[in-house]
PDB file of C-alpha atoms in Angstrom:
ATOM      1  CA  UNK L 258     -11.603  -1.193 -31.535  1.00  0.00           C
ATOM      2  CA  UNK L 259     -11.557  -3.074 -34.820  1.00  0.00           C
ATOM      3  CA  UNK L 260     -15.270  -4.465 -34.461  1.00  0.00           C
ATOM      4  CA  UNK L 261     -16.633  -0.814 -33.489  1.00  0.00           C
ATOM      5  CA  UNK L 262     -14.889   0.670 -36.990  1.00  0.00           C
ATOM      6  CA  UNK L 263     -16.157  -2.372 -38.386  1.00  0.00           C
ATOM      7  CA  UNK L 264     -19.589  -1.772 -37.014  1.00  0.00           C
ATOM      8  CA  UNK L 265     -19.959   1.559 -37.908  1.00  0.00           C
ATOM      9  CA  UNK L 266     -18.691   1.143 -41.440  1.00  0.00           C
ATOM     10  CA  UNK L 267     -20.870  -1.035 -42.587  1.00  0.00           C
ATOM     11  CA  UNK L 268     -23.785   0.211 -44.614  1.00  0.00           C
ATOM     12  CA  UNK L 269     -27.540  -0.664 -43.940  1.00  0.00           C
ATOM     13  CA  UNK L 270     -27.776  -3.423 -46.371  1.00  0.00           C
ATOM     14  CA  UNK L 271     -25.705  -5.786 -43.907  1.00  0.00           C
ATOM     15  CA  UNK L 272     -27.782  -8.780 -43.860  1.00  0.00           C
ATOM     16  CA  UNK L 273     -29.308 -10.100 -39.967  1.00  0.00           C
ATOM     17  CA  UNK L 274     -26.605 -12.740 -39.784  1.00  0.00           C
ATOM     18  CA  UNK L 275     -23.948  -9.691 -40.935  1.00  0.00           C
ATOM     19  CA  UNK L 276     -25.265  -7.560 -37.819  1.00  0.00           C
ATOM     20  CA  UNK L 277     -25.487 -10.670 -35.056  1.00  0.00           C
ATOM     21  CA  UNK L 278     -21.672 -11.693 -36.306  1.00  0.00           C
ATOM     22  CA  UNK L 279     -20.646  -7.978 -35.675  1.00  0.00           C
ATOM     23  CA  UNK L 280     -22.128  -8.124 -32.343  1.00  0.00           C
ATOM     24  CA  UNK L 281     -21.019 -11.390 -31.186  1.00  0.00           C
ATOM     25  CA  UNK L 282     -17.378 -10.364 -31.999  1.00  0.00           C
ATOM     26  CA  UNK L 283     -18.109  -6.786 -29.578  1.00  0.00           C
ATOM     27  CA  UNK L 284     -19.460  -8.822 -27.004  1.00  0.00           C
ATOM     28  CA  UNK L 285     -16.567 -11.415 -27.145  1.00  0.00           C
ATOM     29  CA  UNK L 286     -14.210  -8.072 -27.221  1.00  0.00           C
ATOM     30  CA  UNK L 287     -15.602  -6.423 -24.598  1.00  0.00           C
ATOM     31  CA  UNK L 288     -15.896  -9.694 -22.253  1.00  0.00           C
ATOM     32  CA  UNK L 289     -12.172 -10.494 -23.012  1.00  0.00           C
ATOM     33  CA  UNK L 290     -11.106  -6.610 -21.869  1.00  0.00           C
ATOM     34  CA  UNK L 291     -13.495  -6.566 -18.755  1.00  0.00           C
ATOM     35  CA  UNK L 292     -11.629  -9.704 -17.787  1.00  0.00           C
ATOM     36  CA  UNK L 293      -8.441  -8.335 -18.240  1.00  0.00           C
ATOM     37  CA  UNK L 294      -8.804  -5.177 -16.063  1.00  0.00           C
ATOM     38  CA  UNK L 295     -10.364  -7.650 -13.546  1.00  0.00           C
ATOM     39  CA  UNK L 296      -7.173  -9.948 -13.412  1.00  0.00           C
ATOM     40  CA  UNK L 297      -5.250  -6.626 -13.673  1.00  0.00           C
ATOM     41  CA  UNK L 298      -7.248  -5.201 -10.643  1.00  0.00           C
ATOM     42  CA  UNK L 299      -6.890  -8.385  -8.799  1.00  0.00           C
ATOM     43  CA  UNK L 300      -2.891  -8.208  -9.157  1.00  0.00           C
ATOM     44  CA  UNK L 301      -2.231  -4.936  -8.306  1.00  0.00           C
ATOM     45  CA  UNK L 302      -4.381  -5.101  -4.872  1.00  0.00           C
ATOM     46  CA  UNK L 303      -2.719  -8.592  -4.247  1.00  0.00           C
ATOM     47  CA  UNK L 304       0.775  -6.860  -5.069  1.00  0.00           C
ATOM     48  CA  UNK L 305      -0.392  -3.705  -2.569  1.00  0.00           C
ATOM     49  CA  UNK L 306      -1.290  -6.185   0.224  1.00  0.00           C
ATOM     50  CA  UNK L 307       1.808  -7.786   0.098  1.00  0.00           C
ATOM     51  CA  UNK L 308       3.660  -4.573   0.355  1.00  0.00           C
ATOM     52  CA  UNK L 309       1.548  -3.298   3.321  1.00  0.00           C
ATOM     53  CA  UNK L 310       3.125  -6.897   5.024  1.00  0.00           C
ATOM     54  CA  UNK L 311       6.407  -5.710   4.214  1.00  0.00           C
ATOM     55  CA  UNK L 312       6.521  -2.488   5.502  1.00  0.00           C
ATOM     56  CA  UNK L 313       4.899  -3.306   8.513  1.00  0.00           C
ATOM     57  CA  UNK L 314       7.163  -6.297   9.054  1.00  0.00           C
ATOM     58  CA  UNK L 315      10.056  -3.884   8.333  1.00  0.00           C
ATOM     59  CA  UNK L 316       8.815  -1.213  11.006  1.00  0.00           C
ATOM     60  CA  UNK L 317       8.433  -4.055  13.329  1.00  0.00           C
ATOM     61  CA  UNK L 318      12.346  -5.427  13.515  1.00  0.00           C
ATOM     62  CA  UNK L 319      13.031  -1.965  13.047  1.00  0.00           C
ATOM     63  CA  UNK L 320      11.179  -1.318  16.278  1.00  0.00           C
ATOM     64  CA  UNK L 321      12.174  -3.978  18.436  1.00  0.00           C
ATOM     65  CA  UNK L 322      15.826  -3.671  17.405  1.00  0.00           C
ATOM     66  CA  UNK L 323      15.665  -0.340  18.650  1.00  0.00           C
ATOM     67  CA  UNK L 324      14.253  -0.787  21.770  1.00  0.00           C
ATOM     68  CA  UNK L 325      17.152  -3.280  22.686  1.00  0.00           C
ATOM     69  CA  UNK L 326      19.358  -0.984  20.913  1.00  0.00           C
ATOM     70  CA  UNK L 327      18.284   2.088  23.037  1.00  0.00           C
ATOM     71  CA  UNK L 328      17.164   0.695  26.162  1.00  0.00           C
ATOM     72  CA  UNK L 329      13.529   1.542  25.641  1.00  0.00           C
ATOM     73  CA  UNK L 330      14.668   4.889  24.653  1.00  0.00           C
ATOM     74  CA  UNK L 331      13.818   5.590  20.691  1.00  0.00           C
ATOM     75  CA  UNK L 332      13.994   9.161  19.286  1.00  0.00           C
ATOM     76  CA  UNK L 333      11.297  10.086  16.384  1.00  0.00           C
ATOM     77  CA  UNK L 334      14.172  11.316  14.159  1.00  0.00           C
ATOM     78  CA  UNK L 335      16.449   7.942  14.906  1.00  0.00           C
ATOM     79  CA  UNK L 336      13.184   5.720  14.347  1.00  0.00           C
ATOM     80  CA  UNK L 337      11.976   7.623  10.835  1.00  0.00           C
ATOM     81  CA  UNK L 338      15.940   7.450   9.717  1.00  0.00           C
ATOM     82  CA  UNK L 339      16.498   3.893  10.619  1.00  0.00           C
ATOM     83  CA  UNK L 340      13.243   2.642   9.361  1.00  0.00           C
ATOM     84  CA  UNK L 341      13.408   4.831   5.926  1.00  0.00           C
ATOM     85  CA  UNK L 342       9.941   6.922   6.643  1.00  0.00           C
ATOM     86  CA  UNK L 343       8.715  10.083   6.800  1.00  0.00           C
ATOM     87  CA  UNK L 344       8.554  11.950  10.170  1.00  0.00           C
ATOM     88  CA  UNK L 345       4.710  11.993  10.323  1.00  0.00           C
ATOM     89  CA  UNK L 346       4.527   8.234   9.310  1.00  0.00           C
ATOM     90  CA  UNK L 347       7.315   7.396  12.037  1.00  0.00           C
ATOM     91  CA  UNK L 348       5.013   9.470  14.670  1.00  0.00           C
ATOM     92  CA  UNK L 349       1.894   7.439  13.798  1.00  0.00           C
ATOM     93  CA  UNK L 350       3.784   4.377  14.443  1.00  0.00           C
ATOM     94  CA  UNK L 351       5.851   5.095  17.751  1.00  0.00           C
ATOM     95  CA  UNK L 352       2.204   6.930  18.800  1.00  0.00           C
ATOM     96  CA  UNK L 353       0.664   3.394  18.107  1.00  0.00           C
ATOM     97  CA  UNK L 354       3.286   1.651  19.649  1.00  0.00           C
ATOM     98  CA  UNK L 355       3.344   3.920  22.754  1.00  0.00           C
ATOM     99  CA  UNK L 356      -0.120   3.119  23.487  1.00  0.00           C
ATOM    100  CA  UNK L 357       0.168  -0.693  22.885  1.00  0.00           C
ATOM    101  CA  UNK L 358       3.006  -0.875  25.462  1.00  0.00           C
ATOM    102  CA  UNK L 359       2.234   1.992  28.114  1.00  0.00           C
ATOM    103  CA  UNK L 360       5.254   4.015  26.888  1.00  0.00           C
ATOM    104  CA  UNK L 361       5.693   7.934  27.961  1.00  0.00           C
ATOM    105  CA  UNK L 362       7.367  10.373  25.652  1.00  0.00           C
ATOM    106  CA  UNK L 363       9.134  13.819  26.375  1.00  0.00           C
ATOM    107  CA  UNK L 364      10.754  16.642  24.230  1.00  0.00           C
ATOM    108  CA  UNK L 365      14.389  17.155  24.680  1.00  0.00           C
ATOM    109  CA  UNK L 366      15.889  20.756  24.610  1.00  0.00           C
ATOM    110  CA  UNK L 367      16.464  20.786  20.866  1.00  0.00           C
ATOM    111  CA  UNK L 368      12.901  19.967  19.792  1.00  0.00           C
ATOM    112  CA  UNK L 369      13.462  16.450  19.727  1.00  0.00           C
ATOM    113  CA  UNK L 370      10.880  13.599  20.304  1.00  0.00           C
ATOM    114  CA  UNK L 371      11.638  10.745  22.547  1.00  0.00           C
ATOM    115  CA  UNK L 372       9.816   7.837  23.651  1.00  0.00           C
ATOM    116  CA  UNK L 373      10.539   5.564  26.773  1.00  0.00           C
ATOM    117  CA  UNK L 374       9.476   2.098  26.804  1.00  0.00           C
ATOM    118  CA  UNK L 375       9.813   0.147  30.042  1.00  0.00           C
ATOM    119  CA  UNK L 376      11.343  -2.935  29.452  1.00  0.00           C
TER     120      UNK L 376
END
């Protein structure tokens, strides 16, 4: 930013050498700024990917633990509560597991959804 202000505030009597120096400073500042943005983006994407892996690991372990504890029957509400995720996220996860393991599901009288995984 300092280089931009300096470039705008110089009068037209600057020598070619001074103009080149200002241009070099502007290029260096731009290169440094872009490399910082690139590094920051790379770090954020890496952290996001790490978070996704941790979340999937948490969901998997919660799922297998509940399958064991409940002898193959998992309610949507209980899974969402145990995994600490929303009902929609729990439904998407359990639906994918139901397809993977040929599970069935049904609705209780009170409106709850239960998945039955055959052990």
